[in-house]
XYZ file of C-alpha atoms in Angstrom:
749
model
C 127.197 123.243 77.539
C 130.617 122.254 78.253
C 129.542 120.403 81.476
C 126.767 118.770 79.700
C 129.280 117.658 77.117
C 131.710 116.239 79.528
C 129.027 114.358 81.635
C 127.580 113.018 78.377
C 131.172 111.843 77.331
C 131.317 110.221 80.853
C 128.041 108.418 80.459
C 128.817 106.991 77.155
C 132.190 105.519 78.327
C 130.594 104.050 81.336
C 127.947 102.300 78.496
C 130.842 101.242 76.012
C 132.665 99.429 78.882
C 129.442 97.938 80.260
C 128.930 96.639 76.779
C 132.168 95.394 76.592
C 132.764 97.796 73.391
C 136.624 98.394 74.432
C 137.622 99.065 70.942
C 134.944 101.855 70.558
C 135.985 103.293 73.672
C 139.692 103.432 72.848
C 138.225 105.002 69.402
C 136.447 107.475 71.467
C 138.995 108.478 73.760
C 141.180 109.145 70.580
C 138.798 110.991 69.035
C 138.171 113.132 72.252
C 141.677 114.170 72.694
C 141.675 115.200 68.977
C 138.609 116.890 69.239
C 138.902 120.495 67.446
C 135.647 121.759 69.411
C 137.365 121.154 72.640
C 134.299 119.728 74.241
C 132.636 123.072 73.780
C 135.319 124.831 76.271
C 135.317 128.459 74.999
C 138.565 129.160 76.880
C 140.280 126.117 75.202
C 138.945 127.144 71.733
C 140.543 130.571 72.516
C 143.555 129.363 73.764
C 144.018 127.242 70.206
C 143.830 129.865 68.053
C 146.186 131.885 70.281
C 148.438 129.231 69.905
C 148.272 129.224 66.404
C 148.842 132.923 65.999
C 151.880 132.627 68.295
C 153.648 129.835 66.442
C 152.967 131.767 63.189
C 151.054 128.648 61.867
C 148.799 130.781 59.234
C 147.468 127.530 57.488
C 146.553 125.845 60.752
C 144.562 129.126 61.819
C 142.787 129.635 58.538
C 141.665 125.724 58.568
C 140.665 126.042 62.672
C 138.478 129.427 61.909
C 137.044 127.746 58.427
C 136.206 124.516 60.616
C 134.567 126.496 63.390
C 132.636 128.432 60.483
C 131.357 125.433 59.132
C 130.314 123.535 62.500
C 129.133 126.602 64.422
C 128.740 129.970 62.695
C 127.343 128.643 59.325
C 124.144 127.567 61.560
C 123.674 131.305 62.829
C 120.950 133.411 61.011
C 122.132 135.756 58.590
C 121.634 138.562 60.851
C 124.948 137.358 62.917
C 126.995 136.878 59.478
C 128.472 140.653 59.926
C 129.799 139.789 63.337
C 131.487 136.881 62.288
C 133.018 138.419 59.370
C 134.383 141.427 61.938
C 135.582 138.876 64.216
C 137.606 136.866 61.318
C 138.802 140.256 59.952
C 140.026 141.237 63.647
C 141.706 137.656 64.208
C 143.662 138.351 61.077
C 144.866 141.698 61.937
C 145.662 140.100 65.592
C 148.217 137.830 63.799
C 149.825 140.252 61.616
C 150.205 142.824 64.828
C 151.869 139.793 66.437
C 154.199 139.359 63.500
C 155.434 142.911 63.581
C 155.881 143.287 66.922
C 158.013 140.165 67.116
C 160.037 141.228 64.218
C 158.899 138.673 61.892
C 158.216 140.698 58.870
C 158.661 137.785 56.513
C 155.655 136.028 58.157
C 153.578 139.527 57.508
C 154.542 139.589 54.006
C 153.735 135.625 53.573
C 150.418 136.507 54.908
C 149.657 138.786 52.102
C 150.954 136.794 49.338
C 148.804 133.798 50.802
C 145.573 135.864 51.219
C 146.005 138.997 48.645
C 143.599 137.448 46.503
C 140.863 137.051 49.004
C 141.725 140.440 50.586
C 142.472 143.035 47.693
C 138.788 143.600 46.939
C 137.851 144.443 50.961
C 137.864 147.647 51.505
C 138.683 147.150 55.310
C 142.142 145.910 54.076
C 143.264 148.150 51.449
C 145.507 150.371 53.997
C 146.787 147.125 55.535
C 149.140 145.734 52.451
C 152.034 148.537 53.186
C 152.281 147.393 56.776
C 155.167 145.305 56.559
C 157.050 148.005 54.874
C 156.662 150.886 57.394
C 159.562 151.126 59.708
C 157.263 152.360 62.491
C 154.083 150.968 61.784
C 152.934 151.239 65.864
C 153.278 155.054 65.569
C 151.404 154.907 62.352
C 147.943 156.943 62.994
C 146.223 154.364 60.845
C 147.783 151.124 62.965
C 148.537 152.861 66.172
C 145.099 151.570 67.802
C 145.896 148.041 66.783
C 149.326 147.634 68.379
C 147.795 148.792 71.970
C 147.170 146.267 74.736
C 143.774 147.366 75.133
C 142.505 146.713 71.617
C 143.988 143.095 71.663
C 142.459 142.352 75.476
C 139.056 143.777 73.574
C 139.209 141.080 70.906
C 140.138 138.331 72.929
C 137.357 139.394 75.435
C 134.629 139.864 72.448
C 135.755 136.521 70.829
C 134.952 134.483 74.125
C 131.874 136.418 74.668
C 130.497 135.422 71.323
C 131.780 131.817 71.316
C 130.136 131.778 75.226
C 126.634 133.182 74.086
C 126.933 130.982 70.948
C 127.217 127.694 73.108
C 124.522 128.708 75.579
C 121.780 129.334 72.863
C 122.673 126.060 70.881
C 120.096 124.041 72.402
C 117.580 126.530 70.292
C 119.682 126.048 67.153
C 121.076 122.433 66.897
C 121.276 120.841 70.266
C 121.112 116.846 70.432
C 118.827 115.040 72.407
C 121.093 113.125 74.401
C 122.482 116.419 75.863
C 119.111 117.244 77.396
C 119.866 115.164 80.337
C 121.181 118.111 82.588
C 117.789 119.798 81.893
C 115.985 116.620 82.947
C 118.115 115.971 85.801
C 117.503 119.288 87.209
C 113.958 118.748 86.559
C 113.531 115.500 88.501
C 115.594 116.751 90.954
C 113.187 119.993 91.690
C 110.319 117.531 91.874
C 111.964 115.395 94.236
C 112.694 118.376 96.493
C 109.053 119.193 95.809
C 107.675 116.186 96.839
C 110.025 115.839 99.804
C 108.620 119.276 101.052
C 105.084 118.289 100.290
C 105.891 114.902 102.484
C 107.350 117.165 105.387
C 104.128 119.451 105.203
C 101.921 116.389 105.372
C 103.596 114.677 108.321
C 103.734 117.665 110.301
C 100.089 118.644 109.764
C 99.143 115.196 110.797
C 101.484 115.494 113.848
C 99.637 118.591 114.768
C 96.499 117.006 114.298
C 97.231 114.137 116.699
C 98.595 116.656 119.043
C 95.272 118.700 119.033
C 93.439 115.144 119.445
C 95.389 114.390 122.366
C 95.082 118.089 124.010
C 90.976 117.869 123.552
C 90.710 114.635 125.361
C 89.654 112.601 122.476
C 88.911 108.925 123.564
C 89.473 106.248 120.995
C 88.010 102.895 121.241
C 91.042 101.062 121.273
C 92.935 102.114 124.298
C 96.872 101.876 124.696
C 98.228 98.841 126.494
C 99.343 100.706 129.387
C 95.660 102.104 129.919
C 93.946 98.576 129.684
C 94.613 97.741 133.520
C 93.628 101.292 134.768
C 90.704 100.775 137.331
C 88.729 103.830 135.907
C 87.093 103.168 132.441
C 87.654 99.803 130.352
C 86.566 99.105 126.899
C 83.706 97.190 127.883
C 82.132 100.071 129.802
C 82.481 102.445 126.640
C 80.851 99.769 124.475
C 78.380 99.380 126.881
C 77.215 103.185 126.745
C 77.622 103.064 122.799
C 75.256 100.108 122.687
C 73.004 101.553 125.002
C 72.396 104.579 123.133
C 72.082 102.833 119.584
C 69.835 100.631 121.155
C 67.496 103.258 122.303
C 67.142 104.371 118.507
C 67.158 101.018 116.935
C 64.559 99.253 119.252
C 66.420 96.104 119.227
C 65.203 93.341 121.626
C 66.640 93.052 125.264
C 67.928 89.664 124.545
C 70.210 91.147 121.751
C 71.785 93.816 123.667
C 72.481 91.518 126.533
C 74.568 88.924 124.198
C 76.564 91.794 122.705
C 77.251 92.975 126.052
C 78.490 89.549 127.125
C 80.465 89.102 124.223
C 82.355 92.487 124.779
C 82.870 91.963 128.467
C 85.396 89.190 127.475
C 87.745 91.901 126.005
C 88.327 93.551 129.684
C 91.426 91.724 130.807
C 91.262 92.906 134.082
C 87.689 91.662 135.079
C 87.383 88.663 137.263
C 86.053 85.336 136.078
C 82.822 83.986 136.571
C 81.218 80.328 137.295
C 80.129 78.578 134.343
C 76.449 78.162 135.911
C 76.069 81.993 135.976
C 73.030 83.346 134.181
C 73.454 86.420 132.442
C 71.843 88.454 134.996
C 74.493 87.213 136.960
C 77.238 87.905 135.164
C 76.164 91.507 134.193
C 75.596 92.267 137.973
C 79.450 91.956 139.288
C 80.511 93.729 136.184
C 78.858 96.470 136.580
C 79.087 96.459 140.495
C 81.564 99.479 140.804
C 80.266 101.894 138.172
C 76.343 101.186 138.818
C 74.067 101.749 141.798
C 72.327 98.563 143.051
C 69.038 99.483 142.045
C 69.703 99.559 138.565
C 71.209 96.396 138.453
C 67.714 95.177 140.092
C 66.154 96.942 137.207
C 68.235 95.272 134.819
C 67.538 91.763 136.107
C 63.675 92.397 136.148
C 63.841 93.520 132.186
C 65.947 90.441 131.122
C 62.603 88.439 131.086
C 60.458 91.168 129.304
C 59.090 90.355 125.978
C 60.115 91.846 122.812
C 56.571 93.863 122.703
C 57.689 95.855 125.572
C 61.032 96.958 124.501
C 60.502 100.388 123.356
C 58.319 101.535 126.300
C 61.567 99.743 128.488
C 64.519 101.521 126.724
C 63.010 104.654 126.830
C 62.604 104.232 130.521
C 65.969 103.050 131.013
C 67.545 106.125 129.471
C 65.425 108.510 131.288
C 66.841 106.794 134.697
C 70.140 106.837 133.811
C 70.712 110.377 132.784
C 72.358 111.226 136.165
C 74.728 108.441 135.474
C 75.795 109.258 132.034
C 76.569 112.688 133.469
C 78.935 110.868 135.941
C 80.525 108.946 133.021
C 80.992 112.099 130.763
C 82.829 113.492 133.882
C 84.921 110.340 134.165
C 85.738 110.719 130.324
C 87.197 114.051 131.098
C 89.199 112.863 133.597
C 90.322 110.219 131.727
C 91.301 112.120 129.025
C 93.710 114.317 131.292
C 95.091 111.252 132.550
C 95.843 109.872 129.182
C 97.537 113.115 128.310
C 99.847 112.912 131.159
C 100.591 109.055 130.552
C 101.457 110.078 126.852
C 103.888 113.095 127.836
C 105.814 110.724 130.453
C 109.224 109.680 129.930
C 110.690 106.297 128.982
C 111.048 104.557 132.202
C 107.261 105.249 133.222
C 106.060 104.203 129.757
C 108.002 100.807 130.075
C 106.731 100.017 133.412
C 103.220 100.810 132.383
C 103.801 98.249 129.628
C 105.239 95.375 131.706
C 101.788 95.318 133.571
C 99.793 95.150 130.786
C 98.025 91.873 130.798
C 99.733 89.211 128.396
C 96.226 88.415 126.530
C 96.614 91.625 125.123
C 100.083 92.137 124.048
C 101.035 91.405 120.670
C 103.257 88.385 120.555
C 106.993 89.535 119.039
C 108.139 87.482 115.547
C 110.893 85.015 115.895
C 112.941 87.654 113.982
C 113.172 90.165 116.644
C 114.176 87.540 119.237
C 116.854 86.423 117.144
C 117.956 89.990 116.313
C 118.358 90.221 120.282
C 120.675 87.653 120.218
C 122.582 89.234 117.694
C 124.981 92.036 117.902
C 123.372 94.692 115.604
C 124.718 98.506 116.072
C 122.315 100.888 115.529
C 122.763 104.555 115.132
C 119.189 105.641 116.636
C 119.333 106.744 120.165
C 118.372 103.821 122.562
C 116.572 106.213 124.609
C 114.391 107.724 122.195
C 113.675 104.594 120.384
C 112.576 103.070 123.925
C 110.265 105.837 124.822
C 108.194 105.743 121.462
C 108.260 101.795 122.264
C 109.772 101.150 118.826
C 112.065 98.145 118.065
C 115.073 98.875 115.748
C 113.996 96.744 112.695
C 116.662 94.186 111.308
C 117.568 94.280 107.848
C 117.214 90.306 107.478
C 115.221 87.807 109.509
C 117.168 84.332 110.353
C 114.837 81.920 109.137
C 117.196 78.922 110.018
C 120.724 77.986 110.611
C 122.032 74.380 109.962
C 125.605 73.128 110.048
C 127.445 70.630 107.753
C 129.956 68.913 109.683
C 131.701 66.150 107.459
C 135.008 67.857 107.022
C 137.761 67.318 109.950
C 140.022 69.645 109.046
C 140.394 73.480 108.094
C 138.190 74.677 105.239
C 139.816 76.210 102.351
C 137.022 77.010 100.014
C 133.049 76.911 100.224
C 131.340 77.794 97.107
C 127.470 77.554 96.069
C 126.647 76.893 92.681
C 124.885 78.912 90.004
C 121.722 77.189 90.801
C 121.891 77.429 94.771
C 121.065 73.763 95.030
C 124.642 72.615 95.844
C 127.843 73.335 97.939
C 131.140 72.490 97.213
C 133.739 72.533 99.762
C 137.160 71.735 99.967
C 139.640 71.415 103.307
C 143.536 71.608 103.877
C 143.569 67.546 103.594
C 142.529 67.663 100.006
C 138.844 66.419 100.816
C 136.212 67.348 98.570
C 132.739 67.363 99.528
C 129.516 68.005 97.166
C 126.326 68.417 99.063
C 122.857 69.660 98.766
C 120.911 71.382 101.764
C 117.366 71.732 100.054
C 114.953 70.200 101.330
C 117.623 68.024 103.495
C 121.275 68.472 103.942
C 123.207 65.572 102.258
C 126.267 64.799 100.942
C 126.243 64.303 97.289
C 129.846 63.107 96.484
C 132.907 62.729 98.174
C 136.634 62.538 97.033
C 140.276 62.901 98.025
C 142.799 64.269 96.151
C 146.574 62.568 96.352
C 148.104 65.766 95.722
C 147.366 69.084 97.597
C 144.491 71.553 96.169
C 144.679 75.204 96.404
C 141.764 76.281 94.514
C 138.138 75.290 93.771
C 135.644 76.857 90.964
C 131.994 75.609 89.716
C 131.851 75.719 85.916
C 129.079 77.799 84.867
C 127.663 76.026 82.225
C 126.736 72.035 83.241
C 127.106 73.302 86.807
C 127.526 69.544 87.950
C 131.183 70.148 86.960
C 134.057 71.262 89.128
C 137.203 72.766 88.621
C 140.246 71.992 90.749
C 143.649 73.564 90.884
C 146.300 71.451 92.603
C 149.568 72.079 94.147
C 151.558 70.434 91.562
C 150.715 72.493 88.463
C 147.464 70.531 87.334
C 143.964 71.407 86.701
C 141.234 68.731 87.115
C 137.664 68.639 85.883
C 135.645 66.752 88.014
C 132.179 65.360 87.626
C 130.161 65.371 90.813
C 127.412 63.356 89.509
C 129.567 60.847 87.924
C 131.977 61.026 90.894
C 134.710 60.893 88.841
C 137.453 62.778 87.119
C 136.794 63.900 83.416
C 140.280 65.080 82.559
C 143.520 66.334 84.258
C 145.737 68.869 82.543
C 149.049 70.201 83.155
C 149.424 73.791 83.870
C 153.040 74.596 84.270
C 155.779 72.558 85.899
C 157.952 75.617 86.612
C 154.727 77.343 88.293
C 152.864 74.381 89.987
C 150.813 76.289 92.298
C 147.319 76.839 90.873
C 146.137 79.930 93.216
C 143.230 80.767 91.460
C 140.420 79.614 89.015
C 137.472 81.710 87.275
C 135.083 80.715 85.048
C 133.475 83.044 82.385
C 129.684 83.311 82.638
C 129.103 82.013 79.278
C 131.182 78.698 80.447
C 133.284 78.580 77.206
C 136.399 79.345 78.985
C 138.236 79.640 82.478
C 141.199 81.805 83.636
C 143.849 80.129 85.689
C 146.412 81.417 87.882
C 149.536 79.639 88.398
C 152.454 80.455 90.301
C 156.082 79.348 91.654
C 156.543 77.787 94.581
C 157.230 79.902 97.848
C 159.551 80.237 100.393
C 156.898 79.371 102.991
C 154.301 76.867 102.118
C 150.777 78.122 102.455
C 150.090 74.769 103.995
C 152.458 74.941 106.467
C 149.722 76.016 109.402
C 152.219 75.382 112.067
C 154.400 78.390 111.145
C 153.938 81.801 113.026
C 151.625 84.281 111.387
C 154.384 86.968 111.091
C 156.529 84.900 109.351
C 154.338 84.637 106.152
C 154.043 88.191 105.561
C 154.235 88.893 101.754
C 154.936 85.416 101.264
C 153.720 85.270 97.380
C 156.147 87.401 96.072
C 156.972 84.936 93.114
C 156.680 84.926 89.526
C 153.121 83.861 88.303
C 151.305 83.528 85.096
C 147.621 84.207 84.115
C 146.244 81.966 81.510
C 142.980 81.619 79.595
C 141.843 77.981 78.554
C 138.788 76.599 76.851
C 136.789 74.630 78.693
C 135.391 72.048 75.730
C 138.990 71.554 74.357
C 140.828 72.201 77.671
C 143.375 73.824 75.666
C 145.341 76.957 76.331
C 144.222 79.923 74.476
C 146.413 82.558 75.531
C 148.548 84.225 78.394
C 147.941 87.664 79.352
C 150.781 90.381 79.995
C 151.311 91.289 83.439
C 153.027 94.512 84.095
C 155.748 95.631 85.330
C 156.432 92.131 85.550
C 155.106 88.662 86.028
C 153.839 87.855 89.682
C 151.274 85.690 91.429
C 147.811 86.418 91.285
C 146.240 85.663 94.168
C 141.987 86.291 93.153
C 140.134 86.537 89.871
C 136.531 87.451 89.282
C 134.453 87.984 85.873
C 131.795 90.530 85.616
C 128.260 89.514 84.760
C 128.815 88.798 81.154
C 132.246 87.871 81.226
C 133.646 91.227 79.252
C 135.659 92.226 82.021
C 138.037 90.209 84.404
C 139.634 91.864 87.916
C 142.351 90.406 89.520
C 144.315 90.706 92.444
C 148.218 90.202 93.025
C 150.605 89.900 95.422
C 152.317 92.685 94.260
C 149.378 94.493 95.649
C 148.020 96.010 92.122
C 144.549 95.100 90.933
C 144.284 94.809 87.194
C 141.361 95.034 84.917
C 141.411 92.900 81.835
C 139.486 93.462 78.748
C 138.349 89.766 77.790
C 137.104 90.879 74.377
C 141.086 92.193 73.464
C 142.745 89.974 75.869
C 144.681 92.699 77.193
C 145.037 94.698 80.401
C 142.551 97.861 80.326
C 143.961 99.702 83.414
C 145.785 98.774 86.907
C 146.461 100.455 90.101
C 148.337 99.880 93.199
C 145.506 98.851 95.829
C 146.935 97.628 98.507
C 150.092 97.394 100.684
C 151.290 94.132 100.618
C 149.034 91.315 98.856
C 145.404 91.625 97.644
C 143.489 88.648 99.037
C 139.933 88.943 97.323
C 138.439 91.070 94.600
C 135.098 91.150 93.512
C 132.836 93.555 91.258
C 130.270 95.530 92.624
C 126.170 95.150 92.232
C 126.386 97.807 89.453
C 129.860 96.621 88.036
C 130.966 100.350 88.069
C 133.112 99.685 90.861
C 135.188 96.920 92.141
C 136.224 95.892 96.161
C 139.288 94.378 97.279
C 140.940 93.335 100.626
C 144.385 93.354 101.107
C 146.994 92.410 103.314
C 147.030 95.943 105.130
C 143.588 95.102 106.386
C 141.974 97.967 104.347
C 138.634 97.179 102.555
C 138.338 99.430 99.598
C 136.196 100.535 96.699
C 137.591 101.350 93.132
C 135.939 103.238 90.460
C 136.867 101.309 87.369
C 136.028 104.324 84.961
C 139.066 105.919 86.600
C 142.040 104.297 87.327
C 143.092 104.093 90.874
C 139.989 106.454 91.991
C 139.208 105.283 95.187
C 135.676 105.739 96.292
C 135.600 104.571 99.830
C 137.819 102.931 102.358
C 137.374 100.800 105.345
C 139.457 99.447 107.981
C 138.656 95.661 109.095
C 139.854 93.724 112.274
C 142.344 91.152 111.419
C 139.743 88.539 112.025
C 138.168 89.594 108.713
C 141.277 89.942 106.397
C 143.773 86.907 107.608
C 146.076 85.319 108.422
C 143.656 83.398 110.387
C 145.027 81.882 113.883
C 143.626 79.278 115.821
C 145.493 78.820 119.471
C 145.398 75.771 121.378
C 147.034 73.893 124.251
C 150.381 74.181 125.333
C 151.046 77.426 123.016
C 149.945 75.391 119.875
C 148.906 77.985 117.195
C 147.480 77.072 113.920
C 147.889 79.689 111.190
C 145.886 79.507 107.717
C 146.214 82.091 105.038
C 143.397 83.401 102.938
C 142.527 81.201 100.003
C 138.913 81.424 99.348
C 136.313 84.654 99.409
C 136.564 86.881 102.030
C 133.374 88.780 101.364
C 130.247 88.203 99.514
C 127.217 90.885 98.689
C 123.497 90.347 98.839
C 121.166 90.181 95.605
C 121.123 94.164 95.594
C 124.797 94.935 96.498
C 123.937 96.813 99.351
C 125.065 94.438 102.447
C 128.028 92.322 102.772
C 129.214 89.227 104.666
C 132.564 89.016 105.824
C 134.568 86.800 108.407
C 134.958 87.154 112.083
C 136.440 84.858 114.651
C 132.827 83.452 115.911
C 130.717 83.558 112.556
C 129.631 85.688 109.754
C 129.029 89.601 110.296
C 126.975 91.322 107.659
C 127.829 95.202 107.018
C 125.614 97.651 105.275
C 127.748 99.316 102.592
C 127.242 102.863 102.349
C 129.917 105.244 100.718
C 128.877 108.173 102.806
C 130.130 106.539 106.246
C 133.558 106.173 107.215
C 132.767 103.325 109.542
C 130.930 100.259 108.250
C 127.657 99.789 110.043
C 127.306 96.025 111.439
C 123.682 95.054 110.975
C 123.696 91.349 111.976
C 126.053 88.570 113.499
C 125.417 85.184 112.113
C 127.457 83.404 114.867
C 127.462 79.490 115.689
C 131.436 79.104 115.046
C 133.965 78.259 117.696
C 136.791 79.042 115.627
C 138.032 81.738 113.202
C 135.662 82.167 109.744
C 138.145 81.969 106.852
C 135.804 82.223 103.972
C 132.297 82.996 102.891
C 129.859 82.719 100.156
C 126.363 84.518 99.880
C 123.996 82.533 97.208
C 120.817 84.873 96.026
C 119.585 82.043 93.675
C 116.793 81.098 95.701
C 113.642 83.112 97.061
C 115.488 83.450 100.548
C 119.306 84.122 100.670
C 121.656 81.598 101.861
C 124.901 82.425 103.737
C 127.824 80.001 103.986
C 130.338 80.638 106.594
C 133.377 78.084 106.953
C 135.802 77.673 109.723
C 139.108 76.409 110.807
C 137.629 73.403 112.745
C 136.012 72.034 109.820
C 132.577 73.071 110.372
C 130.207 74.836 107.829
C 127.129 76.916 108.741
C 124.502 77.603 106.347
C 122.396 80.596 107.399
C 118.782 81.105 105.647
C 117.791 84.826 105.404
C 114.623 86.697 104.672
C 115.204 90.118 103.736
C 113.121 92.835 105.160
C 111.782 95.139 102.618
C 111.209 98.719 103.555
């Protein structure tokens, strides 16, 4: 009961947080903290009663027992009422004994003064009124038993057992429906285990049946590819034997038999070709030269000109004349069954060599996706030897349909984002050049702009997605219309904190969050600086502001604890009720956007937090930091780490591009460093040669690389993954100004 109640409380918390009902969540936490039933924890209820006894709080003791009586004991059947009364009497005697043992006779007298009207008519209390006046009550025969340690322990255990049995039987008496989930989960688990067991049994039975068929030498119509070239028995000869037997019973014409036979001989890839002018009789002769006697060929040639009326006598004679030949074929069938069994039992190398000998006309054509997957660098947990032995190719989670390049930028990319509709892309480079371009059906630039002041951040507006928010390095935010190709307005955020590091528009489009920071000792735009010199460069004061999108006026400033700090990255959840941020002090903060306050925060990384995102189910958040860690956090329990992975420096930055004569270009992370697919099972990250897709699995200690997109000659510095269209679109932007647009198709298992 206690476990079910605790689990239900967690589910309710999760639901309230998901819906954004933070006020209700706070009220729930406050009421749970003051819960008098202690979450149906028997040990806590007993401890509470003992605490009242030890503190001589008679009023609280009476009130608490009355509460338990109203809430729990009153629902019991009348047969249990005497037991409840006995426990109440023993509890009060336990209190009196404690007061006498500790020398507090005044509390004992106070008890009888307050309880006299209630206890004086009860026979079990008539001898107890003299207790405060006895010099040594522990030696009195009437009270000696109650002063023993054994009686006190027996009472506590009895009370504990009574409450335990009561809570276990509550589902029969007054159990709420929501608490039945434990039983339902257990039942579902048992059903799943039973289904899994039955599936294994069925699979085992099927495999045993196949092994039995192989042992008995069963020959199927379609032979394996590596048997097609065997000079023993081909598909065409098996078809001929079946055709002869069926024709003898159905009395078909000879012409029909020959036409079907000729059509079937095309299936044998190892048979020699015949001149185009050869007759059916001539065609049939060479095909059976290895298997049939010469006189049988002559017989077939003569019978080829017979009429349909003679068909009955002809096929009867043919079957009788071939009885010896059929016995030979049966013998060859048995020999072939033995050889087939040996082939199936051989190792990988023999199976592969036999496959290589198979004719290309019967081989299955491999799809483009598997050819591309071979060029990529997928990691697999399956043993390569076992996979080759059974001839199975490792299936990739995605098929690469195409990869295109957008090359209109001539300097390193900072941001590259797809809009909500998945039709257009906005990209920003370090020279302040903004490009808005489409890629469906063709790649085409829609708008282009050059900023006079340096730009540090970019974000699409969610409503009227033709609008772009651009944050500068001089303390301004610009609203840019991509269709009209002009600035609609420009607002000044804060002159003392001129660097607009991050912008995030709420899903409703009514407001946006802006992160402003003071000037850094080392500029992010100083790409010729040494990478080690830029560590912890953002440890400067900062602000997090909320602005109205329509009026372009500031609504409020969020409180940043323990001190104002530069916020590097921001992200909303699906309904805009929650906002997660990553700061230069390594702290991840979760804001309640209804109350406009920080709901929780925790130290996430050593150094700066570079990128944060909500998970697909929004029960966790992911973060990448300066320490090279990729960590998943539970947002229902502040600072609870779900999983942690080490990423290479090429995925987290700073990004370094080396040139001739020791030239080194360094870029610190700006845009998104990772993005998820439509179901949140796979993650796209940066690398030195292109994007890399990893499979997310909290049970593994190392991320599993599934697909390398490649295509870049310079380090990739930001990524995005749009799932608005049927086919997922991956964007990878690099330091040489090239943007690769890769279209993926998910393989449904």
